[in-house]
Structure formats: C-alpha cells, structure tokens
Amino acid sequence: MNLILLGPPGAGKGTQAEYISEKFNLAHTSTGDILRAAIKAETEVGKKAKEFVESGKLVPDSIILDLIEEVIKKSEKEGFLFDGFPRTIEQAEGLEKLLKNNNMKIDRVLNLKVESEAIIKRLVSRRVCGNCKATYNLLSKPPKKEGICDVCGGKLIQRKDDSRDVIENRINVYNKQTKPLIEFYKERGILSDIDAGKTPDEVDNEIQEVLSSIS
Ligand code: AP5
C-alpha cells in the first residue's frame, strides 16, 4: 500500500505518519525530515535547501524528485507513506512516473483539513527533540520535564520555521502551490478528506476507518 499525507503545515502529518507507518509497515518518507537532516549534515543538498526551508519557501522540484527517486530505490518496506510530498503538481506528476517505472501506484491520499488559526496555535507551541526528533506540543502534548525529551533526555528545540511570520508564509505557500493537489487527486478518485482539527487519537481513528476500507 502506498499512501500520501496531504495537508497544510501543522495539520498533524508527522504525528499521524508515526501511527500509520508502524501499523502497516510502510516507509515513512518525510521530505521535511530528509531536508533538515541534510541541512544539519551540511551536504550539497542541505546547502542548497537551507534558505528555502528556513524561510518557508518550497525547495525546487528537481531536488525533491531526485531525493524521492533515491528513497524508492533503497526501500525494503511493504510500501510508502509520503509525508509532505508531493507539494506541487510537478512533484505529483514526477511521483506518478517514478512509481509507474517500479510497477507501483498511489492507493490513497489522506487530505488532513484544519483551520489556519488552529495551525498557527499548534506550530508556535511545537517543540522537537534535537537528538531523536520526537515531537511535543506545549499545549496538547507537553514533555514530562520542561525542555527535556521524555524518550531520550535530549534538549527540546523550536524549529526555525516555527516562528509566527514564517508559519504565515508557509500557509500562503501551501494555499498557492500545494492546495491544487486536492483537485488533482480528487480527479483520480483516490482522495479522502480527514477532519484533522480533532484530537490525535480521533484523527487516527478516522484514518483507520478509511484505510480498512481499502486494505
Ligand atoms: P515539513 O517538515 O514537511 O513541514 P510542514 O509540511 O510545514 O509540516 P509540519 O512538519 O510543520 O507539520 P505536520 O503536519 O507534520 O504536523 P505535526 O504532526 O508535526 O517541511 C518543512 C519545509 O521543508 C517546507 O516549508 C519546505 O521549505 C521544505 N519542504 C519539505 N517538503 C518539501 C517538498 N516536497 N517540496 C519542496 N519543499 C519541501 O504537528 C504539529 C504540532 O501540532 C505538533 O506539536 C503536534 O504535537 C501537534 N499536533 C499534531 N496533531 C494534533 C492534533 N490533532 N491536535 C492538537 N495538536 C496536534
């Protein structure tokens, strides 16, 4: 099974991806995580992507499609869960070609829907572990000890693009460049809307219902 998690920044794609990839043994492929790791490691891709990621703009399609081609070649899992990819029509068409060359297709696109106000609230209060990348939220999922990761004891940090002005830019970029994908996948008959304004467990239940009807 190959799935896409579509949705604005802060919709909860990363949170839901953890649950789904474990249950279905899928390769959780977050282009945001791949890019942040490349920036940290100061690789060629990281150097090219840094300014785009930190200002909330999209990294050029050609860079992203090259990364995805590598991921598809290397994975040994039973399918893919794409999180935050594709983000443009060009990326979606590129993905279709890459999958077709490997005798695969996208089975379902989960469109996580949340209001902008809720997104801003969630993102300004998100904290991530600088070591193991576990995600917290000062409002809905605080760590047991302030500033410290429950999982590994690492220090919690705020992502550079989680400042209010960059969040607003990311939402604008989503509306302009990524939202057209809703129509793109609707036309292919594989889009399911999910109410992602509910609690993480409720969102998970709604996703499970959709997936049980196709798996
Ligand atoms: P990326 O890392 O993909 O960021 P994003 O899409 O903006 O999504 P986020 O990670 O911010 O949010 P999420 O939906 O995963 O929510 P989460 O579960 O963490 O991309 C970053 C940048 O990289 C882009 O801006 C771009 O520059 C570049 N990039 C990445 N992919 C690219 C591509 N394909 N093409 C070009 N450029 C690309 O949850 C958020 C917070 O809310 C957390 O604190 C969480 O605990 C909390 N939360 C989650 N669910 C709930 C809930 N149901 N109720 C309450 N709180 C919740």
Tab-separated table of N, CA, C and O and ligand atoms in Angstrom, residues 7-16 30-33 35-36 49 52-61 64 83-88 91 112 119 122-123 125-128 135-138 140-141 159 161-162 170 173 196-201 203, ligand 1:
chain	number	residue	atom	x	y	z
A	7	GLY	N	-1.713	18.017	3.395
A	7	GLY	CA	-2.320	18.933	4.375
A	7	GLY	C	-1.406	20.096	4.635
A	7	GLY	O	-0.205	20.021	4.402
A	8	PRO	N	-1.971	21.185	5.167
A	8	PRO	CA	-1.163	22.370	5.443
A	8	PRO	C	-0.133	22.111	6.535
A	8	PRO	O	-0.218	21.099	7.238
A	9	PRO	N	0.816	23.022	6.704
A	9	PRO	CA	1.775	22.885	7.802
A	9	PRO	C	1.020	22.757	9.119
A	9	PRO	O	0.017	23.459	9.325
A	10	GLY	N	1.489	21.868	9.988
A	10	GLY	CA	0.857	21.737	11.300
A	10	GLY	C	-0.445	20.966	11.310
A	10	GLY	O	-1.107	20.872	12.340
A	11	ALA	N	-0.813	20.362	10.181
A	11	ALA	CA	-2.071	19.607	10.133
A	11	ALA	C	-1.978	18.328	10.958
A	11	ALA	O	-2.990	17.716	11.281
A	12	GLY	N	-0.736	17.924	11.272
A	12	GLY	CA	-0.540	16.691	12.036
A	12	GLY	C	-0.062	15.544	11.159
A	12	GLY	O	-0.199	14.371	11.523
A	13	LYS	N	0.540	15.869	10.027
A	13	LYS	CA	1.007	14.815	9.101
A	13	LYS	C	2.060	13.929	9.782
A	13	LYS	O	1.979	12.709	9.738
A	14	GLY	N	3.050	14.575	10.410
A	14	GLY	CA	4.121	13.810	11.066
A	14	GLY	C	3.579	12.957	12.197
A	14	GLY	O	3.949	11.790	12.355
A	15	THR	N	2.656	13.520	12.980
A	15	THR	CA	2.069	12.797	14.117
A	15	THR	C	1.325	11.558	13.620
A	15	THR	O	1.531	10.447	14.125
A	16	GLN	N	0.483	11.718	12.612
A	16	GLN	CA	-0.299	10.580	12.101
A	16	GLN	C	0.591	9.597	11.352
A	16	GLN	O	0.355	8.385	11.384
A	30	SER	N	9.373	11.543	4.946
A	30	SER	CA	9.060	12.963	5.140
A	30	SER	C	10.154	13.779	4.457
A	30	SER	O	11.316	13.751	4.883
A	31	THR	N	9.772	14.513	3.407
A	31	THR	CA	10.790	15.312	2.719
A	31	THR	C	11.313	16.411	3.648
A	31	THR	O	12.488	16.769	3.579
A	32	GLY	N	10.461	16.902	4.557
A	32	GLY	CA	10.921	17.907	5.518
A	32	GLY	C	12.031	17.333	6.402
A	32	GLY	O	13.071	17.966	6.603
A	33	ASP	N	11.827	16.110	6.927
A	33	ASP	CA	12.857	15.480	7.777
A	33	ASP	C	14.144	15.231	6.986
A	33	ASP	O	15.249	15.442	7.495
A	35	LEU	N	15.240	16.873	4.420
A	35	LEU	CA	15.918	18.153	4.162
A	35	LEU	C	16.586	18.694	5.428
A	35	LEU	O	17.727	19.169	5.379
A	36	ARG	N	15.892	18.592	6.576
A	36	ARG	CA	16.501	19.097	7.822
A	36	ARG	C	17.754	18.305	8.171
A	36	ARG	O	18.753	18.880	8.605
A	49	ALA	N	19.232	23.681	0.078
A	49	ALA	CA	17.863	23.740	0.623
A	49	ALA	C	17.702	24.723	1.787
A	49	ALA	O	16.599	25.200	2.034
A	52	PHE	N	15.639	28.021	1.585
A	52	PHE	CA	14.225	27.762	1.272
A	52	PHE	C	13.493	27.280	2.524
A	52	PHE	O	12.429	27.781	2.871
A	53	VAL	N	14.076	26.283	3.188
A	53	VAL	CA	13.397	25.668	4.342
A	53	VAL	C	13.222	26.687	5.468
A	53	VAL	O	12.137	26.809	6.049
A	54	GLU	N	14.274	27.448	5.750
A	54	GLU	CA	14.197	28.355	6.895
A	54	GLU	C	13.275	29.545	6.658
A	54	GLU	O	12.791	30.157	7.593
A	55	SER	N	13.010	29.857	5.381
A	55	SER	CA	12.112	30.977	5.111
A	55	SER	C	10.695	30.490	4.768
A	55	SER	O	9.802	31.298	4.528
A	56	GLY	N	10.515	29.161	4.707
A	56	GLY	CA	9.177	28.614	4.450
A	56	GLY	C	8.812	28.528	2.978
A	56	GLY	O	7.649	28.320	2.646
A	57	LYS	N	9.819	28.687	2.091
A	57	LYS	CA	9.535	28.532	0.650
A	57	LYS	C	9.744	27.075	0.260
A	57	LYS	O	10.440	26.328	0.965
A	58	LEU	N	9.215	26.689	-0.911
A	58	LEU	CA	9.427	25.311	-1.348
A	58	LEU	C	10.802	25.142	-1.987
A	58	LEU	O	11.258	25.999	-2.749
A	59	VAL	N	11.434	24.035	-1.666
A	59	VAL	CA	12.711	23.661	-2.298
A	59	VAL	C	12.390	23.270	-3.756
A	59	VAL	O	11.321	22.678	-4.015
A	60	PRO	N	13.271	23.599	-4.722
A	60	PRO	CA	12.943	23.300	-6.129
A	60	PRO	C	12.573	21.830	-6.380
A	60	PRO	O	13.146	20.915	-5.779
A	61	ASP	N	11.603	21.647	-7.280
A	61	ASP	CA	11.061	20.313	-7.571
A	61	ASP	C	12.143	19.303	-7.965
A	61	ASP	O	12.081	18.139	-7.579
A	64	ILE	N	13.856	17.790	-4.992
A	64	ILE	CA	12.956	16.903	-4.242
A	64	ILE	C	12.761	15.583	-4.993
A	64	ILE	O	12.825	14.499	-4.404
A	83	ASP	N	4.966	11.909	3.386
A	83	ASP	CA	4.506	12.934	4.345
A	83	ASP	C	5.122	14.272	3.921
A	83	ASP	O	6.333	14.446	3.966
A	84	GLY	N	4.254	15.176	3.434
A	84	GLY	CA	4.770	16.473	2.979
A	84	GLY	C	5.319	16.422	1.566
A	84	GLY	O	6.013	17.334	1.130
A	85	PHE	N	5.029	15.381	0.861
A	85	PHE	CA	5.405	15.200	-0.547
A	85	PHE	C	4.290	14.407	-1.211
A	85	PHE	O	3.820	13.452	-0.607
A	86	PRO	N	3.863	14.734	-2.433
A	86	PRO	CA	4.280	15.885	-3.233
A	86	PRO	C	3.652	17.183	-2.732
A	86	PRO	O	2.669	17.170	-1.994
A	87	ARG	N	4.228	18.294	-3.163
A	87	ARG	CA	3.749	19.615	-2.736
A	87	ARG	C	3.452	20.517	-3.922
A	87	ARG	O	3.021	21.653	-3.725
A	88	THR	N	3.692	20.049	-5.119
A	88	THR	CA	3.342	20.803	-6.335
A	88	THR	C	2.818	19.788	-7.356
A	88	THR	O	3.081	18.577	-7.227
A	91	GLN	N	5.663	17.871	-8.839
A	91	GLN	CA	6.139	16.756	-7.991
A	91	GLN	C	5.175	15.567	-8.079
A	91	GLN	O	5.604	14.410	-8.112
A	112	LEU	N	-5.592	15.976	5.171
A	112	LEU	CA	-5.854	16.436	6.543
A	112	LEU	C	-6.292	17.905	6.526
A	112	LEU	O	-5.536	18.769	6.086
A	119	ILE	N	-3.789	25.942	13.224
A	119	ILE	CA	-2.446	25.595	12.758
A	119	ILE	C	-1.401	26.485	13.419
A	119	ILE	O	-0.373	26.015	13.919
A	122	ARG	N	-0.890	25.579	17.004
A	122	ARG	CA	-0.132	24.324	17.154
A	122	ARG	C	1.355	24.541	16.880
A	122	ARG	O	2.215	24.036	17.607
A	123	LEU	N	1.651	25.279	15.817
A	123	LEU	CA	3.054	25.364	15.405
A	123	LEU	C	3.901	26.256	16.299
A	123	LEU	O	5.075	25.951	16.519
A	125	SER	N	3.619	26.440	19.348
A	125	SER	CA	3.873	25.710	20.596
A	125	SER	C	4.486	24.326	20.357
A	125	SER	O	4.576	23.529	21.279
A	126	ARG	N	4.909	24.051	19.128
A	126	ARG	CA	5.596	22.761	18.868
A	126	ARG	C	7.045	22.844	19.355
A	126	ARG	O	7.715	23.842	19.197
A	127	ARG	N	7.517	21.759	19.944
A	127	ARG	CA	8.937	21.615	20.278
A	127	ARG	C	9.373	20.238	19.783
A	127	ARG	O	8.584	19.296	19.829
A	128	VAL	N	10.619	20.138	19.308
A	128	VAL	CA	11.112	18.829	18.850
A	128	VAL	C	12.417	18.509	19.557
A	128	VAL	O	13.172	19.415	19.917
A	135	THR	N	8.390	14.623	18.730
A	135	THR	CA	7.666	15.898	18.655
A	135	THR	C	6.753	16.092	19.855
A	135	THR	O	6.057	15.168	20.275
A	136	TYR	N	6.771	17.304	20.404
A	136	TYR	CA	5.933	17.659	21.551
A	136	TYR	C	5.117	18.890	21.214
A	136	TYR	O	5.355	19.550	20.198
A	137	ASN	N	4.173	19.190	22.103
A	137	ASN	CA	3.420	20.425	21.956
A	137	ASN	C	3.133	20.973	23.348
A	137	ASN	O	2.598	20.250	24.189
A	138	LEU	N	3.509	22.234	23.556
A	138	LEU	CA	3.368	22.810	24.901
A	138	LEU	C	1.916	22.836	25.346
A	138	LEU	O	1.628	22.803	26.540
A	140	SER	N	-0.836	20.659	23.755
A	140	SER	CA	-1.556	19.378	23.698
A	140	SER	C	-0.717	18.162	24.083
A	140	SER	O	-1.263	17.109	24.393
A	141	LYS	N	0.625	18.289	24.048
A	141	LYS	CA	1.450	17.122	24.383
A	141	LYS	C	2.774	17.591	25.010
A	141	LYS	O	3.842	17.469	24.400
A	159	ARG	N	11.747	24.628	15.972
A	159	ARG	CA	12.198	24.703	14.586
A	159	ARG	C	12.285	26.155	14.134
A	159	ARG	O	11.443	26.960	14.501
A	161	ASP	N	11.602	27.425	11.374
A	161	ASP	CA	10.457	27.874	10.567
A	161	ASP	C	9.156	27.866	11.367
A	161	ASP	O	8.086	28.029	10.809
A	162	ASP	N	9.235	27.674	12.684
A	162	ASP	CA	8.033	27.738	13.521
A	162	ASP	C	7.857	29.104	14.190
A	162	ASP	O	7.192	29.215	15.225
A	170	ARG	N	4.427	29.949	5.237
A	170	ARG	CA	4.240	28.533	4.856
A	170	ARG	C	2.779	28.267	4.502
A	170	ARG	O	2.493	27.506	3.571
A	173	VAL	N	2.184	29.689	1.056
A	173	VAL	CA	2.806	28.819	0.051
A	173	VAL	C	1.940	27.572	-0.159
A	173	VAL	O	1.695	27.145	-1.292
A	196	ALA	N	-8.878	16.902	10.613
A	196	ALA	CA	-7.681	16.850	11.453
A	196	ALA	C	-7.699	17.907	12.548
A	196	ALA	O	-6.684	18.151	13.197
A	197	GLY	N	-8.862	18.520	12.767
A	197	GLY	CA	-8.992	19.504	13.844
A	197	GLY	C	-9.324	18.829	15.178
A	197	GLY	O	-9.373	19.469	16.213
A	198	LYS	N	-9.536	17.509	15.132
A	198	LYS	CA	-9.894	16.776	16.350
A	198	LYS	C	-8.626	16.339	17.091
A	198	LYS	O	-7.522	16.668	16.672
A	199	THR	N	-8.768	15.557	18.159
A	199	THR	CA	-7.570	15.119	18.900
A	199	THR	C	-6.792	14.112	18.048
A	199	THR	O	-7.368	13.472	17.148
A	200	PRO	N	-5.478	13.930	18.320
A	200	PRO	CA	-4.692	12.975	17.528
A	200	PRO	C	-5.319	11.574	17.467
A	200	PRO	O	-5.343	10.945	16.411
A	201	ASP	N	-5.881	11.095	18.598
A	201	ASP	CA	-6.477	9.742	18.595
A	201	ASP	C	-7.728	9.687	17.721
A	201	ASP	O	-7.964	8.706	17.012
A	203	VAL	N	-8.317	11.590	15.138
A	203	VAL	CA	-7.875	11.665	13.739
A	203	VAL	C	-7.373	10.281	13.303
A	203	VAL	O	-7.706	9.786	12.216
B	1	AP5	P1	7.781	19.881	6.583
B	1	AP5	O1	8.695	19.414	7.624
B	1	AP5	O2	7.098	18.898	5.709
B	1	AP5	O3	6.747	20.858	7.289
B	1	AP5	P2	5.193	21.098	7.078
B	1	AP5	O4	4.522	20.484	5.923
B	1	AP5	O5	5.090	22.574	7.180
B	1	AP5	O6	4.575	20.305	8.217
B	1	AP5	P3	4.972	20.317	9.699
B	1	AP5	O7	6.087	19.382	9.968
B	1	AP5	O8	5.150	21.728	10.191
B	1	AP5	O9	3.623	19.846	10.377
B	1	AP5	P4	2.895	18.431	10.395
B	1	AP5	O10	1.688	18.492	9.528
B	1	AP5	O11	3.839	17.294	10.192
B	1	AP5	O12	2.388	18.474	11.903
B	1	AP5	P5	2.966	17.738	13.224
B	1	AP5	O13	2.480	16.337	13.259
B	1	AP5	O14	4.409	17.989	13.426
B	1	AP5	O15	8.534	20.904	5.591
B	1	AP5	C1	9.360	21.934	6.094
B	1	AP5	C2	9.959	22.716	4.913
B	1	AP5	O16	10.773	21.840	4.097
B	1	AP5	C3	8.946	23.317	3.920
B	1	AP5	O17	8.473	24.572	4.361
B	1	AP5	C4	9.800	23.414	2.657
B	1	AP5	O18	10.705	24.509	2.723
B	1	AP5	C5	10.629	22.138	2.699
B	1	AP5	N1	9.973	21.007	2.037
B	1	AP5	C6	9.534	19.863	2.633
B	1	AP5	N2	8.985	19.028	1.723
B	1	AP5	C7	9.077	19.672	0.527
B	1	AP5	C8	8.637	19.332	-0.787
B	1	AP5	N3	8.008	18.173	-1.041
B	1	AP5	N4	8.870	20.239	-1.771
B	1	AP5	C9	9.518	21.408	-1.544
B	1	AP5	N5	9.937	21.789	-0.310
B	1	AP5	C10	9.706	20.923	0.715
B	1	AP5	O19	2.132	18.559	14.322
B	1	AP5	C11	2.386	19.921	14.550
B	1	AP5	C12	2.203	20.220	16.048
B	1	AP5	O20	0.838	20.022	16.407
B	1	AP5	C13	2.999	19.286	16.973
B	1	AP5	O21	3.412	19.997	18.093
B	1	AP5	C14	1.984	18.174	17.354
B	1	AP5	O22	2.273	17.620	18.627
B	1	AP5	C15	0.687	18.963	17.358
B	1	AP5	N6	-0.469	18.171	16.914
B	1	AP5	C16	-0.480	17.220	15.932
B	1	AP5	N7	-1.731	16.739	15.768
B	1	AP5	C17	-2.518	17.425	16.660
B	1	AP5	C18	-3.910	17.388	16.939
B	1	AP5	N8	-4.744	16.546	16.301
B	1	AP5	N9	-4.393	18.230	17.902
B	1	AP5	C19	-3.558	19.071	18.562
B	1	AP5	N10	-2.222	19.151	18.341
B	1	AP5	C20	-1.710	18.337	17.377
